[in-house]
Amino acid sequence: MSEHLMQTYARLPVAFTRGEGVWLYDENGDKYLDALAGVAVNGLGHAHPKLTKALCAQAGTLIHTSNIYRIPAQEQLADKLCALSGMDRVFFCNSGAEANEAAIKLARLHGHNRGIDNPAIVVMEKSFHGRTLATLSATGNRKVQAGFEPLVGGFVRVPFGDADAVAQLAARHNNIVAVLVEPFQGEGGVQIPEAGYLDKLRAICDKNEWLLMLDEVQTGIGRTGTWFAFQHTHIVPDVMTLAKGLGSGVPIGACLAHGVAADAFTPGKHGSTFGGNPFACTAAMTTLNIMVEEGLLENALKIGAFIRETLSKELGQVPGVKEIRGQGLMIGIELDKPCGELVKLALAEKLLINVTADNVVRLLPPLVMSQDEAALLTDKLAALIWAWLN
Ligand SMILES: *Cc1c(COP(=O)(O)O)cnc(C)c1O
């Protein structure tokens, strides 16, 4: 391994040279079943022929021009995302952290416009919003923050899933302008709040004139079986952020806004050199079109339910397995002790999985996964977890 990379990752000793669908091939030609999809990025699987074709054509036409000029591909993608979500306007950037930075700036600007000159944003314990200074400050995980103090101020933290705790803040703070929350927490251990949580947050935000800002960087773009996780409810957020699955691996992030929030930014208030360039927008638009053509939302619901049911049958009664939970193809298996070493054991079995929050095995398979491939996954994984626990 090169000595010239900053040591930000403890990488596994494997490198992939090509992929096809849910399969990745390493330098020896060995084949791995991918149940992580580049951390919820490769929804279409690897080397999807239609995406490859569209990207090759776009690369040969125009990659980048800058936001100094109109970008038709960006305008079309904004129209499409608004049609799918019910939002009004989109700002494009290049990652999830940047999308959340845009949301945080938007909320502060909205606050200042309303005469609140020290605006605060409510955030959650165990949340993850990114690695930039503002987003790591919003993140509810000390490991992400340690060593980077002083943190960015202006965040008020409450437990995830506790709408009453949010409601109670209204009496204690007169400078709150927004609530930033993941509909289902990803890095925090695939945490699914009680039904009605988002509806309650929506009502609290309406009552207090706060913006409801959903971080759908991981849950968005079909991951949970709807385009966006909030579509499992009847609410619409004021702000929503996207990234991971949007460009199928071509970096693109988006901050969408609805209603009054959509008018907060005016020229000069925010920007991005690369954001929404023709290449990235082609990747995203093609991804969305392929998802419709191939019925990937329905597939995520069906295959997700199959994986959870199968794992529940095989592991539900096994001592050491606390809970099997998830929504669509965002699945967590919580064990009663830290289980990071399962990642290496799975790798040896040619299976790619992830462990988050110390003791939660996380599956984020490509949305194109077939039932046969899902059965392979559950067979291998159940055997592995069973053996490790016994
Ligand atoms: C991954 C993730 C981010 C950060 O995205 P980057 O593209 O790595 O900056 C933010 N929020 C959530 C919920 C995520 O899962």
PDB file of N, CA and C and ligand atoms in Angstrom, residues 9 39-40 94-100 127-132 135 139 182 184-187 215-219 241 243-244 252 362, ligand 1:
ATOM      1  N   TYR A   9      -8.338   6.227   6.365  1.00  0.00           N
ATOM      2  CA  TYR A   9      -9.142   4.990   6.323  1.00  0.00           C
ATOM      3  C   TYR A   9      -8.291   3.784   6.705  1.00  0.00           C
ATOM      4  N   VAL A  39     -21.429   1.874  -0.179  1.00  0.00           N
ATOM      5  CA  VAL A  39     -22.175   2.603   0.869  1.00  0.00           C
ATOM      6  C   VAL A  39     -23.390   3.329   0.264  1.00  0.00           C
ATOM      7  N   ALA A  40     -24.322   2.536  -0.230  1.00  0.00           N
ATOM      8  CA  ALA A  40     -25.616   3.053  -0.719  1.00  0.00           C
ATOM      9  C   ALA A  40     -25.483   3.953  -1.940  1.00  0.00           C
ATOM     10  N   ASN A  94     -21.600  18.459  -4.628  1.00  0.00           N
ATOM     11  CA  ASN A  94     -20.848  17.268  -5.033  1.00  0.00           C
ATOM     12  C   ASN A  94     -20.797  16.146  -4.005  1.00  0.00           C
ATOM     13  N   SER A  95     -21.459  16.323  -2.871  1.00  0.00           N
ATOM     14  CA  SER A  95     -21.383  15.295  -1.829  1.00  0.00           C
ATOM     15  C   SER A  95     -22.497  15.521  -0.820  1.00  0.00           C
ATOM     16  N   GLY A  96     -22.654  14.545   0.075  1.00  0.00           N
ATOM     17  CA  GLY A  96     -23.666  14.664   1.110  1.00  0.00           C
ATOM     18  C   GLY A  96     -23.344  15.764   2.108  1.00  0.00           C
ATOM     19  N   ALA A  97     -22.069  15.835   2.507  1.00  0.00           N
ATOM     20  CA  ALA A  97     -21.679  16.881   3.462  1.00  0.00           C
ATOM     21  C   ALA A  97     -21.958  18.263   2.878  1.00  0.00           C
ATOM     22  N   GLU A  98     -21.643  18.440   1.620  1.00  0.00           N
ATOM     23  CA  GLU A  98     -21.897  19.745   0.982  1.00  0.00           C
ATOM     24  C   GLU A  98     -23.381  20.042   0.888  1.00  0.00           C
ATOM     25  N   ALA A  99     -24.171  19.016   0.631  1.00  0.00           N
ATOM     26  CA  ALA A  99     -25.625  19.226   0.566  1.00  0.00           C
ATOM     27  C   ALA A  99     -26.131  19.690   1.933  1.00  0.00           C
ATOM     28  N   ASN A 100     -25.596  19.075   3.003  1.00  0.00           N
ATOM     29  CA  ASN A 100     -26.006  19.489   4.353  1.00  0.00           C
ATOM     30  C   ASN A 100     -25.459  20.864   4.715  1.00  0.00           C
ATOM     31  N   SER A 127     -26.774  10.941  15.108  1.00  0.00           N
ATOM     32  CA  SER A 127     -26.948  11.313  13.706  1.00  0.00           C
ATOM     33  C   SER A 127     -25.607  11.340  12.996  1.00  0.00           C
ATOM     34  N   PHE A 128     -25.646  11.312  11.670  1.00  0.00           N
ATOM     35  CA  PHE A 128     -24.448  11.526  10.863  1.00  0.00           C
ATOM     36  C   PHE A 128     -24.796  12.457   9.712  1.00  0.00           C
ATOM     37  N   HIS A 129     -24.032  13.551   9.594  1.00  0.00           N
ATOM     38  CA  HIS A 129     -24.331  14.511   8.530  1.00  0.00           C
ATOM     39  C   HIS A 129     -23.120  14.859   7.679  1.00  0.00           C
ATOM     40  N   GLY A 130     -21.942  14.268   7.981  1.00  0.00           N
ATOM     41  CA  GLY A 130     -20.780  14.523   7.141  1.00  0.00           C
ATOM     42  C   GLY A 130     -19.561  14.936   7.931  1.00  0.00           C
ATOM     43  N   ARG A 131     -18.475  15.256   7.208  1.00  0.00           N
ATOM     44  CA  ARG A 131     -17.157  15.457   7.814  1.00  0.00           C
ATOM     45  C   ARG A 131     -16.624  16.869   7.689  1.00  0.00           C
ATOM     46  N   THR A 132     -17.383  17.785   7.102  1.00  0.00           N
ATOM     47  CA  THR A 132     -16.933  19.180   7.099  1.00  0.00           C
ATOM     48  C   THR A 132     -17.161  19.748   8.499  1.00  0.00           C
ATOM     49  N   THR A 135     -20.885  20.181   9.367  1.00  0.00           N
ATOM     50  CA  THR A 135     -21.657  18.924   9.390  1.00  0.00           C
ATOM     51  C   THR A 135     -21.152  17.970  10.470  1.00  0.00           C
ATOM     52  N   THR A 139     -23.297  16.452  13.578  1.00  0.00           N
ATOM     53  CA  THR A 139     -23.302  15.001  13.764  1.00  0.00           C
ATOM     54  C   THR A 139     -23.348  14.632  15.250  1.00  0.00           C
ATOM     55  N   GLU A 182     -32.301  12.709  10.026  1.00  0.00           N
ATOM     56  CA  GLU A 182     -32.389  11.623   9.049  1.00  0.00           C
ATOM     57  C   GLU A 182     -33.711  10.883   9.309  1.00  0.00           C
ATOM     58  N   PHE A 184     -34.498   7.810   8.666  1.00  0.00           N
ATOM     59  CA  PHE A 184     -33.977   6.597   9.305  1.00  0.00           C
ATOM     60  C   PHE A 184     -32.480   6.834   9.426  1.00  0.00           C
ATOM     61  N   GLN A 185     -31.926   6.631  10.624  1.00  0.00           N
ATOM     62  CA  GLN A 185     -30.492   6.858  10.770  1.00  0.00           C
ATOM     63  C   GLN A 185     -29.698   5.715  10.147  1.00  0.00           C
ATOM     64  N   GLY A 186     -28.682   6.083   9.358  1.00  0.00           N
ATOM     65  CA  GLY A 186     -27.854   5.071   8.708  1.00  0.00           C
ATOM     66  C   GLY A 186     -26.633   4.723   9.524  1.00  0.00           C
ATOM     67  N   GLU A 187     -25.653   5.643   9.567  1.00  0.00           N
ATOM     68  CA  GLU A 187     -24.407   5.392  10.303  1.00  0.00           C
ATOM     69  C   GLU A 187     -24.698   5.126  11.778  1.00  0.00           C
ATOM     70  N   ASP A 215     -32.248  14.948   6.141  1.00  0.00           N
ATOM     71  CA  ASP A 215     -31.020  14.447   5.523  1.00  0.00           C
ATOM     72  C   ASP A 215     -31.340  13.081   4.926  1.00  0.00           C
ATOM     73  N   GLU A 216     -31.602  13.087   3.613  1.00  0.00           N
ATOM     74  CA  GLU A 216     -31.898  11.837   2.895  1.00  0.00           C
ATOM     75  C   GLU A 216     -30.710  11.424   2.032  1.00  0.00           C
ATOM     76  N   VAL A 217     -29.524  11.802   2.471  1.00  0.00           N
ATOM     77  CA  VAL A 217     -28.315  11.454   1.719  1.00  0.00           C
ATOM     78  C   VAL A 217     -28.207   9.931   1.563  1.00  0.00           C
ATOM     79  N   GLN A 218     -28.557   9.197   2.621  1.00  0.00           N
ATOM     80  CA  GLN A 218     -28.487   7.733   2.553  1.00  0.00           C
ATOM     81  C   GLN A 218     -29.836   7.108   2.207  1.00  0.00           C
ATOM     82  N   THR A 219     -30.921   7.667   2.735  1.00  0.00           N
ATOM     83  CA  THR A 219     -32.251   7.056   2.565  1.00  0.00           C
ATOM     84  C   THR A 219     -32.899   7.390   1.226  1.00  0.00           C
ATOM     85  N   THR A 241     -31.888  16.894   1.707  1.00  0.00           N
ATOM     86  CA  THR A 241     -30.576  16.747   1.075  1.00  0.00           C
ATOM     87  C   THR A 241     -30.415  15.336   0.525  1.00  0.00           C
ATOM     88  N   ALA A 243     -27.514  12.716  -1.911  1.00  0.00           N
ATOM     89  CA  ALA A 243     -26.194  12.539  -2.531  1.00  0.00           C
ATOM     90  C   ALA A 243     -26.011  11.076  -2.918  1.00  0.00           C
ATOM     91  N   LYS A 244     -25.602  10.249  -1.975  1.00  0.00           N
ATOM     92  CA  LYS A 244     -25.121   8.889  -2.248  1.00  0.00           C
ATOM     93  C   LYS A 244     -25.647   8.228  -3.534  1.00  0.00           C
ATOM     94  N   ILE A 252     -22.262  13.737  -6.952  1.00  0.00           N
ATOM     95  CA  ILE A 252     -23.277  14.785  -7.050  1.00  0.00           C
ATOM     96  C   ILE A 252     -24.086  14.789  -5.757  1.00  0.00           C
ATOM     97  N   ARG A 362     -24.729  -3.885   8.749  1.00  0.00           N
ATOM     98  CA  ARG A 362     -25.564  -3.068   7.868  1.00  0.00           C
ATOM     99  C   ARG A 362     -25.473  -3.584   6.440  1.00  0.00           C
TER     100      ARG A 362
HETATM  101  C1  LIG B   1     -22.946   9.546   3.927  1.00  0.00           C
HETATM  102  C2  LIG B   1     -23.806  10.526   4.600  1.00  0.00           C
HETATM  103  C3  LIG B   1     -23.476  11.892   4.631  1.00  0.00           C
HETATM  104  C4  LIG B   1     -22.168  12.429   4.093  1.00  0.00           C
HETATM  105  O1  LIG B   1     -22.048  12.270   2.707  1.00  0.00           O
HETATM  106  P1  LIG B   1     -20.626  12.507   2.002  1.00  0.00           P
HETATM  107  O2  LIG B   1     -20.949  12.380   0.543  1.00  0.00           O
HETATM  108  O3  LIG B   1     -19.698  11.457   2.502  1.00  0.00           O
HETATM  109  O4  LIG B   1     -20.169  13.855   2.363  1.00  0.00           O
HETATM  110  C5  LIG B   1     -24.371  12.764   5.215  1.00  0.00           C
HETATM  111  N1  LIG B   1     -25.528  12.327   5.744  1.00  0.00           N
HETATM  112  C6  LIG B   1     -25.877  11.029   5.741  1.00  0.00           C
HETATM  113  C7  LIG B   1     -27.177  10.609   6.333  1.00  0.00           C
HETATM  114  C8  LIG B   1     -25.022  10.080   5.178  1.00  0.00           C
HETATM  115  O5  LIG B   1     -25.346   8.788   5.208  1.00  0.00           O
END
